[in-house]
Amino acid sequence: MSFFGLDCARKKEIESERKLRANDREYNLSFKYATNAIKTSKYNFFTFLPLNLFEQFQRIANAYFLFLLVLQVIPQISSLSWFTTVVPLVLVLSVTAAKDATDDINRHRSDNHVNNRKVQVLIDRKLRSEKWMDVQVGDIIKLENNQFVTADLLLLSSSEPLNLVYIETAELDGETNLKVRQALPLTGDLGDDIEKLADFNGEVHCEPPNNRLDRFTGTLTYGGQKYALDNEKILLRGCTLRNTEWCFGLVLFGGPETKLMQNCGKSTFKRTSIDRLMNVLVLCIFGFLAFMCTILAIGNYIWEINEGSQFTVFLPRLNDNSAAFSSFLTFWSYVIILNTVVPISLYVSVEIIRLANSFYIDWDRKMYYSHNDTPAEARTTTLNEELGQIKYVFSDKTGTLTQNIMTFNKCSINGKCYGEVLDYTGQRIEISQHTDMVDFSFNPLADPRFVFHDHALVEAVKLENQEVHAFFRLLALCHTVMAEEKKEDELYYQAQSPDEGALVTAARNFGFVFRSRTPDSISTVEMGKQRSYELLAILDFNNVRKRMSVIVRSPEGKLFLYCKGADTIIYERLHQSCSKLMDVTTEHLNEFAGEGLRTLALAYKDLEEEYFNEWKQRHHEANTALEDREAKLDALYEEIEKDLLLLGATAIEDKLQDGVPQTIEELSKADIKIWVLTGDKQETAENIGYSCNLLREEMNEVFIVSSNSVEDVRQELRSAQMSMKQEPAENSVFLPERTGDERVKVISDEVVNGEYGMVINGHSLAYALEHSMELEFLRTACMCRAVICCRVTPLQKAQVVELVKKYKKAVTLAIGDGANDVSMIKAAHIGVGISGQEGMQAVLSSDYSFAQFRFLQRLLLVHGRWSYLRMCKFLRYFFYKNFTFTFIHFWFAFFCGFSAQTVYDEWFITLYNLMYTALPVLGMSLFDQDVNDIWSFQHPQLYVPGQLNLYFSKNAFFKCALHSCYSSLVLFFIPYAAMQDTVREDGKDVADYQSFALLTQTCLLFAVTIQLGLEMSYWTAVNAFFVLGSLAMYFAVTFTMYSNGMFLLLPAAFPFVGTGRNSLNQPNVWLTIVLTSILCVLPVVTYRFLLIQLYPTINDKVMFKVRRAKAMPPPLAQRARIRRTSSRRSGYAFSHARGYGDLVTSSRFLRRPAISLASGFPHAGRATTGFSPMGRSAGYSPTGRPQNTKPPDVEVTSLQMFRTITDPAL
């Protein structure tokens, strides 16, 4: 690139540590840090022409045509005019350059749109509105609610209590739940005081720019003190500020040095596998062309020595040139004449076909999403046929497979299942948009967006069913959700995960409204009555516990422990009296899991005051211990979370996009392997894997790789290999990776016994992608039917794609919807962007875009397969017709003294590819289809030949060359023999060069046209018009050019005067045409007949079915909906990172107080009473001790667990 002036400056030294000072641009500029401007475009005004031409001439054929152009301007060897090459070459280069320029202009517009966004920057002690691209490292900027974060910032202060800010990181990791960041108390005191902020001159020393999203290390030096900085104090570019009026931040990294841009891969020039194969074949053709020209040059030399001397009397040699020089000139003359083996029209036609097939994608109404008016878009025109060869699909999860919307779908309470709608006969009714919804108008605090269809549950609530009340009371209390009420009775929940928010929203709608919280209390509205519970402790969730509990004191003074978690974990801790209820609930859980729902079990326990006081004291001691603190706390949690009483279970639906399970199932049938690469949590990703049919219970085993050391990960991978294939891993079928200049070898696919899946987390994946283990990981993963990588960074996504590209001879596709997917999309052979909830970054970096994942099925199985099929047919036929055309020249050379005389009329040579054969082959390439789209969906196996390159490969090419060789022999020697001693009906001689040329070219045109008809599977009126019209055009042009008038007008240009009418009125000429056509076609028809009878392909079988069905596919069978059950549980409705428990009980989360806690709840049913045990557990205490009714006042501890409720309004 330095040749074009892009990298003239000496490369900047690698940065080892970043140093910057706030509000000191002069000091920071001395380090020459990057500005905040971004650049994703490839060219600028000055570099476009040289760079684009450089890329285009990487196509060997373009370089070859340039070489031919040079030859044609040399008069001694040129037998064709120079403009016959320069015009089409310039046309091809111009069309491609215009397309590339359009793509890059769109990238420039996108860059300009981002770079010209405005943000407030503190300059000269004033806030000024500046463009993003003018922001520099060390600047202090002000962000406001719902603004994008401009650069990577150190949070200084915010509008929220304790300097908290809430950010959404969907652009970075795909998660839409809010995350909390907190400034240092030192900088938090600056507030929004401009004078104080302008005087702030702290120095930051931190890590250099890198792509680690989850880690940051640095120090802030201010006022002679050093303060540690970590990821919790950093706002990354790509995040969005939420529910925070304003905040101030110090710019640490700008533009290309931000973590978001560090995770974005470079734009690369993508070429299809057919393009790469064509480069190889063109080299082979050039070699063969040189071989033919060498043979003819040697022939010319021998002929000149033996025969040529006899002609020098009346045809003297120019300048007395020797036979050797004549042979040298003949070599180059034949290079020009035989160049039609790779005509430039091939590349013009390829671009036209690709462009047209791109329009088919743009125009496809079945890929149009009316909900947000988004059509499918082919953003590149060079990769269409590659869509028919995909073997690996790498997909994001959040926003790509799912809508990231959690809904409370069903529940089981005290052995009764709610959520299904039954008709009067007791049969379940399929829920649709027309199904009656529950009316929540009795509840003024209900969320209007909440939808539920089972009226029985709301009736149970209104009838004050104690078990149902306790169930929703638990959901309203046992969580770490934060409530915001900016307007009276308008509640907004900020949940750590969407599913936890869905559970609290469900409780809210059924009359148990979580209203607000403090560090030591939770305020609710239960069936219209205000209630305040004293929050004594939160036993927080983690990945080992897989449950969370809260201990509360009710307004009546009773102590309760409420617990929710994975059913297997909860069941181990239930009291033995719950066995019957467990059996019934287990059946319900199996049904929920079978439907792909995310399940939780709920339980509670009464606590005695005396026991709890003693437990609280031990808890305080454990919480302040310096050694083994976590282990001691876990033991205490285990002790108190036992002998629980089961309440029931919840079922949350993580709403998949429409048609995702069906799409994945169809793609799997097409032998496409799908890997999900997500930044989400392991359990969440696994649940989605099951609900969308990626993972299935029918699989022999799903391997979980989650170790935290190199050796443990290696051992897990090897044990998985041993399970799948009962042979030692040392027998693996792969060759070592590249050493020196050797090419990387590919790992071949291995047959395994059964179907397997693999789930691997980000920590383990980091080890698996290391140089020493990448092949082990790849081999194991490729033996699995489905792979899910969770908690992965954007760069890891790209590394996984690159690994498969490197060692597998397969075409890859990456699909995603957020900025965190950009690097993966750029790395894959084909990138697809979903225009969804997370902005347009993925779409702008993609090759294709649409609105829903389900459209991928149509993109690949229909458009991709048709494009690949059409392109392969086009190439096979194009090479056939041009090789046949060229080989006839080769045979003729032996009969014309190797004089570089053309066998055809020059006008026929000019118009053969331009007019006579162009439209028919284009018609086939634009409209042909072996079966229609419906049959393509019904038989996804039709896609497999594309993955195996069966339609066009080196073997197919050489078969095509042999076929052309045979046809050329027939097309030259049959007319030659037929014309040799033939006379007309009137006794005049017919055997002249012009008549022979006309007969040969007519036979050639008929033969290649009939061959095209055999290739075509789908005839349309346009195809028929193109085929018949081209033949008619040939005869019309021939008779016109061979007419007396054209000869009299330009005698030198039209020498074949009268040849057409003199030859084509002879019966033996037409007999020769028929004979050559039959002899050319007969072996092809015979070969295909035997092949279909003896070795039918999947295409042959399906096309036979189509013909039997008379092109009308049978109606799809209506499958009865079968209720599935499953013993696998589908996850937990809260986050799988450590919970917000510490935050909730530390006062850090405090927000503005709600406007009012008054409730306008209408009274429903009988007067509500305090909490009491219900059903079979009424009056029961698992410990056998009497229940306490009122707790004594106790002293406040560091846990803030015991405070007396003093609010008189409650």
mmCIF file of C-alpha atoms in Angstrom, residues 747-984:
data_model
loop_
_atom_site.group_PDB
_atom_site.id
_atom_site.type_symbol
_atom_site.label_atom_id
_atom_site.label_comp_id
_atom_site.label_asym_id
_atom_site.label_seq_id
_atom_site.Cartn_x
_atom_site.Cartn_y
_atom_site.Cartn_z
ATOM 1 C CA ILE A 747 -9.069 -31.191 7.880
ATOM 2 C CA SER A 748 -11.391 -33.656 6.202
ATOM 3 C CA ASP A 749 -14.835 -34.411 7.596
ATOM 4 C CA GLU A 750 -15.134 -37.447 9.838
ATOM 5 C CA VAL A 751 -18.047 -39.830 10.181
ATOM 6 C CA VAL A 752 -19.300 -40.172 13.752
ATOM 7 C CA ASN A 753 -21.715 -42.553 15.377
ATOM 8 C CA GLY A 754 -24.868 -40.532 16.037
ATOM 9 C CA GLU A 755 -25.570 -36.834 16.478
ATOM 10 C CA TYR A 756 -23.777 -34.624 18.968
ATOM 11 C CA GLY A 757 -23.722 -31.014 20.082
ATOM 12 C CA MET A 758 -21.156 -28.888 21.888
ATOM 13 C CA VAL A 759 -21.435 -25.846 24.157
ATOM 14 C CA ILE A 760 -18.218 -24.004 25.007
ATOM 15 C CA ASN A 761 -17.860 -20.823 27.051
ATOM 16 C CA GLY A 762 -15.624 -17.830 26.397
ATOM 17 C CA HIS A 763 -12.877 -18.742 28.882
ATOM 18 C CA SER A 764 -12.509 -22.240 27.470
ATOM 19 C CA LEU A 765 -12.710 -20.931 23.913
ATOM 20 C CA ALA A 766 -9.789 -18.587 24.573
ATOM 21 C CA TYR A 767 -7.662 -21.645 25.411
ATOM 22 C CA ALA A 768 -9.143 -23.693 22.543
ATOM 23 C CA LEU A 769 -8.169 -21.018 19.999
ATOM 24 C CA GLU A 770 -4.534 -21.058 21.095
ATOM 25 C CA HIS A 771 -2.044 -22.212 18.480
ATOM 26 C CA SER A 772 -1.366 -25.515 20.210
ATOM 27 C CA MET A 773 -5.010 -26.513 20.557
ATOM 28 C CA GLU A 774 -6.906 -24.967 17.652
ATOM 29 C CA LEU A 775 -6.838 -28.136 15.559
ATOM 30 C CA GLU A 776 -8.036 -30.216 18.501
ATOM 31 C CA PHE A 777 -10.936 -27.816 19.016
ATOM 32 C CA LEU A 778 -11.797 -27.653 15.332
ATOM 33 C CA ARG A 779 -11.765 -31.408 14.905
ATOM 34 C CA THR A 780 -14.067 -31.887 17.905
ATOM 35 C CA ALA A 781 -16.419 -29.104 16.847
ATOM 36 C CA CYS A 782 -16.680 -30.319 13.259
ATOM 37 C CA MET A 783 -17.697 -33.770 14.455
ATOM 38 C CA CYS A 784 -20.698 -32.158 16.188
ATOM 39 C CA ARG A 785 -23.959 -31.365 14.478
ATOM 40 C CA ALA A 786 -24.302 -28.029 16.303
ATOM 41 C CA VAL A 787 -21.888 -25.847 18.255
ATOM 42 C CA ILE A 788 -22.709 -23.015 20.654
ATOM 43 C CA CYS A 789 -19.950 -20.661 21.818
ATOM 44 C CA CYS A 790 -21.139 -18.378 24.630
ATOM 45 C CA ARG A 791 -19.626 -15.393 26.428
ATOM 46 C CA VAL A 792 -17.426 -14.750 23.396
ATOM 47 C CA THR A 793 -15.973 -11.381 22.448
ATOM 48 C CA PRO A 794 -16.477 -9.937 18.966
ATOM 49 C CA LEU A 795 -12.883 -10.746 18.107
ATOM 50 C CA GLN A 796 -13.283 -14.360 19.241
ATOM 51 C CA LYS A 797 -16.249 -14.643 16.884
ATOM 52 C CA ALA A 798 -14.008 -13.617 14.004
ATOM 53 C CA GLN A 799 -11.255 -15.979 15.174
ATOM 54 C CA VAL A 800 -13.633 -18.947 15.140
ATOM 55 C CA VAL A 801 -14.729 -18.087 11.608
ATOM 56 C CA GLU A 802 -11.122 -17.649 10.476
ATOM 57 C CA LEU A 803 -10.203 -21.010 12.016
ATOM 58 C CA VAL A 804 -12.868 -22.829 10.020
ATOM 59 C CA LYS A 805 -11.923 -20.953 6.855
ATOM 60 C CA LYS A 806 -8.281 -21.854 7.368
ATOM 61 C CA TYR A 807 -8.552 -25.595 7.866
ATOM 62 C CA LYS A 808 -11.871 -26.594 6.267
ATOM 63 C CA LYS A 809 -12.435 -26.612 2.538
ATOM 64 C CA ALA A 810 -15.852 -25.071 3.043
ATOM 65 C CA VAL A 811 -17.735 -21.849 2.416
ATOM 66 C CA THR A 812 -18.756 -19.925 5.554
ATOM 67 C CA LEU A 813 -21.560 -17.473 6.238
ATOM 68 C CA ALA A 814 -21.875 -15.212 9.293
ATOM 69 C CA ILE A 815 -25.151 -13.582 10.276
ATOM 70 C CA GLY A 816 -25.717 -10.993 12.996
ATOM 71 C CA ASP A 817 -27.461 -7.761 13.828
ATOM 72 C CA GLY A 818 -25.155 -5.712 16.077
ATOM 73 C CA ALA A 819 -21.814 -3.979 16.074
ATOM 74 C CA ASN A 820 -20.458 -6.924 18.059
ATOM 75 C CA ASP A 821 -21.026 -9.085 14.950
ATOM 76 C CA VAL A 822 -19.190 -6.860 12.475
ATOM 77 C CA SER A 823 -15.807 -8.583 12.764
ATOM 78 C CA MET A 824 -17.445 -12.000 12.278
ATOM 79 C CA ILE A 825 -19.428 -10.741 9.266
ATOM 80 C CA LYS A 826 -16.275 -9.353 7.665
ATOM 81 C CA ALA A 827 -14.273 -12.507 8.365
ATOM 82 C CA ALA A 828 -16.703 -14.964 6.757
ATOM 83 C CA HIS A 829 -16.884 -15.658 3.033
ATOM 84 C CA ILE A 830 -20.374 -14.128 3.114
ATOM 85 C CA GLY A 831 -21.704 -11.723 5.734
ATOM 86 C CA VAL A 832 -25.424 -11.229 6.341
ATOM 87 C CA GLY A 833 -26.775 -8.364 8.424
ATOM 88 C CA ILE A 834 -30.112 -8.406 10.219
ATOM 89 C CA SER A 835 -31.669 -4.938 10.248
ATOM 90 C CA GLY A 836 -33.068 -5.252 13.755
ATOM 91 C CA GLN A 837 -33.008 -3.629 17.175
ATOM 92 C CA GLU A 838 -29.284 -2.986 17.514
ATOM 93 C CA GLY A 839 -28.580 -0.334 14.889
ATOM 94 C CA MET A 840 -27.244 -0.666 11.368
ATOM 95 C CA GLN A 841 -23.556 -1.412 11.878
ATOM 96 C CA ALA A 842 -23.949 -5.073 10.959
ATOM 97 C CA VAL A 843 -25.976 -4.227 7.863
ATOM 98 C CA LEU A 844 -23.449 -1.643 6.694
ATOM 99 C CA SER A 845 -20.645 -4.214 6.908
ATOM 100 C CA SER A 846 -22.624 -7.040 5.328
ATOM 101 C CA ASP A 847 -22.908 -8.457 1.835
ATOM 102 C CA TYR A 848 -26.632 -9.205 2.176
ATOM 103 C CA SER A 849 -29.241 -7.894 4.575
ATOM 104 C CA PHE A 850 -32.835 -8.584 5.534
ATOM 105 C CA ALA A 851 -35.074 -8.232 8.577
ATOM 106 C CA GLN A 852 -35.672 -11.785 9.834
ATOM 107 C CA PHE A 853 -33.489 -14.856 10.333
ATOM 108 C CA ARG A 854 -36.076 -17.067 8.600
ATOM 109 C CA PHE A 855 -35.294 -15.369 5.280
ATOM 110 C CA LEU A 856 -31.875 -17.048 5.388
ATOM 111 C CA GLN A 857 -33.594 -20.275 4.340
ATOM 112 C CA ARG A 858 -34.889 -18.691 1.153
ATOM 113 C CA LEU A 859 -31.636 -16.843 0.518
ATOM 114 C CA LEU A 860 -29.641 -20.090 0.565
ATOM 115 C CA LEU A 861 -31.990 -22.869 -0.554
ATOM 116 C CA VAL A 862 -33.631 -20.871 -3.339
ATOM 117 C CA HIS A 863 -31.617 -17.843 -4.457
ATOM 118 C CA GLY A 864 -28.246 -19.299 -3.531
ATOM 119 C CA ARG A 865 -28.874 -22.703 -5.098
ATOM 120 C CA TRP A 866 -30.369 -21.241 -8.257
ATOM 121 C CA SER A 867 -27.503 -18.738 -8.599
ATOM 122 C CA TYR A 868 -24.910 -21.467 -8.178
ATOM 123 C CA LEU A 869 -26.724 -23.807 -10.577
ATOM 124 C CA ARG A 870 -27.105 -21.092 -13.205
ATOM 125 C CA MET A 871 -23.506 -19.943 -12.918
ATOM 126 C CA CYS A 872 -22.175 -23.501 -13.204
ATOM 127 C CA LYS A 873 -24.354 -24.265 -16.217
ATOM 128 C CA PHE A 874 -23.280 -20.990 -17.770
ATOM 129 C CA LEU A 875 -19.577 -21.703 -17.275
ATOM 130 C CA ARG A 876 -19.795 -25.290 -18.505
ATOM 131 C CA TYR A 877 -21.700 -24.267 -21.602
ATOM 132 C CA PHE A 878 -19.594 -21.157 -22.246
ATOM 133 C CA PHE A 879 -16.359 -23.097 -22.115
ATOM 134 C CA TYR A 880 -17.910 -25.805 -24.284
ATOM 135 C CA LYS A 881 -19.023 -23.452 -27.055
ATOM 136 C CA ASN A 882 -15.788 -21.467 -27.046
ATOM 137 C CA PHE A 883 -13.481 -24.447 -26.841
ATOM 138 C CA THR A 884 -15.374 -26.029 -29.729
ATOM 139 C CA PHE A 885 -15.139 -22.767 -31.677
ATOM 140 C CA THR A 886 -11.375 -22.530 -30.998
ATOM 141 C CA PHE A 887 -10.421 -26.183 -31.531
ATOM 142 C CA ILE A 888 -11.844 -25.999 -35.089
ATOM 143 C CA HIS A 889 -9.233 -23.283 -35.753
ATOM 144 C CA PHE A 890 -6.589 -25.675 -34.433
ATOM 145 C CA TRP A 891 -7.614 -28.514 -36.781
ATOM 146 C CA PHE A 892 -7.868 -26.121 -39.730
ATOM 147 C CA ALA A 893 -4.252 -25.006 -39.172
ATOM 148 C CA PHE A 894 -3.045 -28.402 -40.409
ATOM 149 C CA PHE A 895 -4.822 -27.763 -43.737
ATOM 150 C CA CYS A 896 -3.820 -24.144 -44.334
ATOM 151 C CA GLY A 897 -0.053 -24.400 -43.992
ATOM 152 C CA PHE A 898 -0.139 -23.116 -40.397
ATOM 153 C CA SER A 899 -0.554 -19.669 -41.880
ATOM 154 C CA ALA A 900 -2.817 -18.259 -39.082
ATOM 155 C CA GLN A 901 -5.684 -18.194 -41.586
ATOM 156 C CA THR A 902 -9.065 -18.148 -39.815
ATOM 157 C CA VAL A 903 -11.523 -20.916 -40.594
ATOM 158 C CA TYR A 904 -14.527 -18.606 -40.264
ATOM 159 C CA ASP A 905 -15.626 -15.373 -41.802
ATOM 160 C CA GLU A 906 -14.218 -12.458 -39.735
ATOM 161 C CA TRP A 907 -17.731 -11.122 -39.119
ATOM 162 C CA PHE A 908 -18.761 -14.466 -37.673
ATOM 163 C CA ILE A 909 -15.737 -14.373 -35.337
ATOM 164 C CA THR A 910 -16.737 -10.888 -34.207
ATOM 165 C CA LEU A 911 -20.442 -11.681 -33.693
ATOM 166 C CA TYR A 912 -20.213 -15.272 -32.388
ATOM 167 C CA ASN A 913 -19.950 -14.301 -28.706
ATOM 168 C CA LEU A 914 -21.490 -10.885 -29.106
ATOM 169 C CA MET A 915 -24.730 -11.726 -30.905
ATOM 170 C CA TYR A 916 -25.231 -15.320 -32.012
ATOM 171 C CA THR A 917 -24.633 -17.122 -28.701
ATOM 172 C CA ALA A 918 -24.831 -14.327 -26.099
ATOM 173 C CA LEU A 919 -28.567 -14.054 -25.483
ATOM 174 C CA PRO A 920 -29.432 -17.778 -25.341
ATOM 175 C CA VAL A 921 -26.801 -18.480 -22.677
ATOM 176 C CA LEU A 922 -27.802 -15.351 -20.760
ATOM 177 C CA GLY A 923 -31.419 -16.458 -20.901
ATOM 178 C CA MET A 924 -30.477 -19.809 -19.412
ATOM 179 C CA SER A 925 -28.314 -18.121 -16.768
ATOM 180 C CA LEU A 926 -31.055 -15.708 -15.717
ATOM 181 C CA PHE A 927 -34.186 -17.866 -15.793
ATOM 182 C CA ASP A 928 -33.178 -21.510 -15.515
ATOM 183 C CA GLN A 929 -34.207 -23.543 -12.470
ATOM 184 C CA ASP A 930 -34.242 -27.292 -12.053
ATOM 185 C CA VAL A 931 -37.189 -27.160 -9.618
ATOM 186 C CA ASN A 932 -39.238 -24.280 -8.252
ATOM 187 C CA ASP A 933 -38.895 -22.730 -4.808
ATOM 188 C CA ILE A 934 -41.572 -24.934 -3.190
ATOM 189 C CA TRP A 935 -39.806 -28.133 -4.241
ATOM 190 C CA SER A 936 -36.508 -26.627 -3.119
ATOM 191 C CA PHE A 937 -37.937 -26.224 0.388
ATOM 192 C CA GLN A 938 -39.474 -29.700 0.378
ATOM 193 C CA HIS A 939 -36.134 -31.274 -0.610
ATOM 194 C CA PRO A 940 -33.336 -29.369 1.155
ATOM 195 C CA GLN A 941 -30.944 -32.169 0.119
ATOM 196 C CA LEU A 942 -30.868 -30.522 -3.316
ATOM 197 C CA TYR A 943 -28.472 -28.027 -1.719
ATOM 198 C CA VAL A 944 -25.764 -30.617 -0.966
ATOM 199 C CA PRO A 945 -24.198 -30.859 -4.494
ATOM 200 C CA GLY A 946 -23.273 -27.184 -4.256
ATOM 201 C CA GLN A 947 -21.337 -27.790 -1.038
ATOM 202 C CA LEU A 948 -19.403 -30.566 -2.782
ATOM 203 C CA ASN A 949 -18.696 -28.473 -5.914
ATOM 204 C CA LEU A 950 -20.297 -31.144 -8.083
ATOM 205 C CA TYR A 951 -21.657 -28.810 -10.754
ATOM 206 C CA PHE A 952 -18.437 -27.017 -11.647
ATOM 207 C CA SER A 953 -14.995 -28.191 -10.658
ATOM 208 C CA LYS A 954 -11.708 -29.113 -12.280
ATOM 209 C CA ASN A 955 -13.144 -32.508 -13.224
ATOM 210 C CA ALA A 956 -16.244 -30.922 -14.745
ATOM 211 C CA PHE A 957 -14.035 -28.490 -16.644
ATOM 212 C CA PHE A 958 -11.860 -31.230 -18.157
ATOM 213 C CA LYS A 959 -14.968 -33.248 -19.114
ATOM 214 C CA CYS A 960 -16.217 -30.101 -20.817
ATOM 215 C CA ALA A 961 -12.885 -29.739 -22.667
ATOM 216 C CA LEU A 962 -13.017 -33.375 -23.859
ATOM 217 C CA HIS A 963 -16.605 -32.891 -25.008
ATOM 218 C CA SER A 964 -15.501 -29.790 -26.941
ATOM 219 C CA CYS A 965 -12.611 -31.672 -28.515
ATOM 220 C CA TYR A 966 -14.981 -34.391 -29.762
ATOM 221 C CA SER A 967 -17.499 -31.857 -31.073
ATOM 222 C CA SER A 968 -14.793 -29.852 -32.857
ATOM 223 C CA LEU A 969 -13.531 -32.989 -34.605
ATOM 224 C CA VAL A 970 -17.067 -33.748 -35.809
ATOM 225 C CA LEU A 971 -17.748 -30.136 -36.777
ATOM 226 C CA PHE A 972 -14.540 -29.806 -38.788
ATOM 227 C CA PHE A 973 -13.997 -33.157 -40.455
ATOM 228 C CA ILE A 974 -17.610 -34.013 -41.385
ATOM 229 C CA PRO A 975 -18.120 -30.725 -43.318
ATOM 230 C CA TYR A 976 -14.583 -31.027 -44.708
ATOM 231 C CA ALA A 977 -15.269 -34.527 -46.034
ATOM 232 C CA ALA A 978 -18.723 -33.546 -47.234
ATOM 233 C CA MET A 979 -17.392 -30.550 -49.204
ATOM 234 C CA GLN A 980 -14.193 -32.090 -50.551
ATOM 235 C CA ASP A 981 -15.504 -33.681 -53.799
ATOM 236 C CA THR A 982 -19.001 -32.248 -53.842
ATOM 237 C CA VAL A 983 -20.681 -30.512 -56.767
ATOM 238 C CA ARG A 984 -23.885 -28.570 -56.994
#
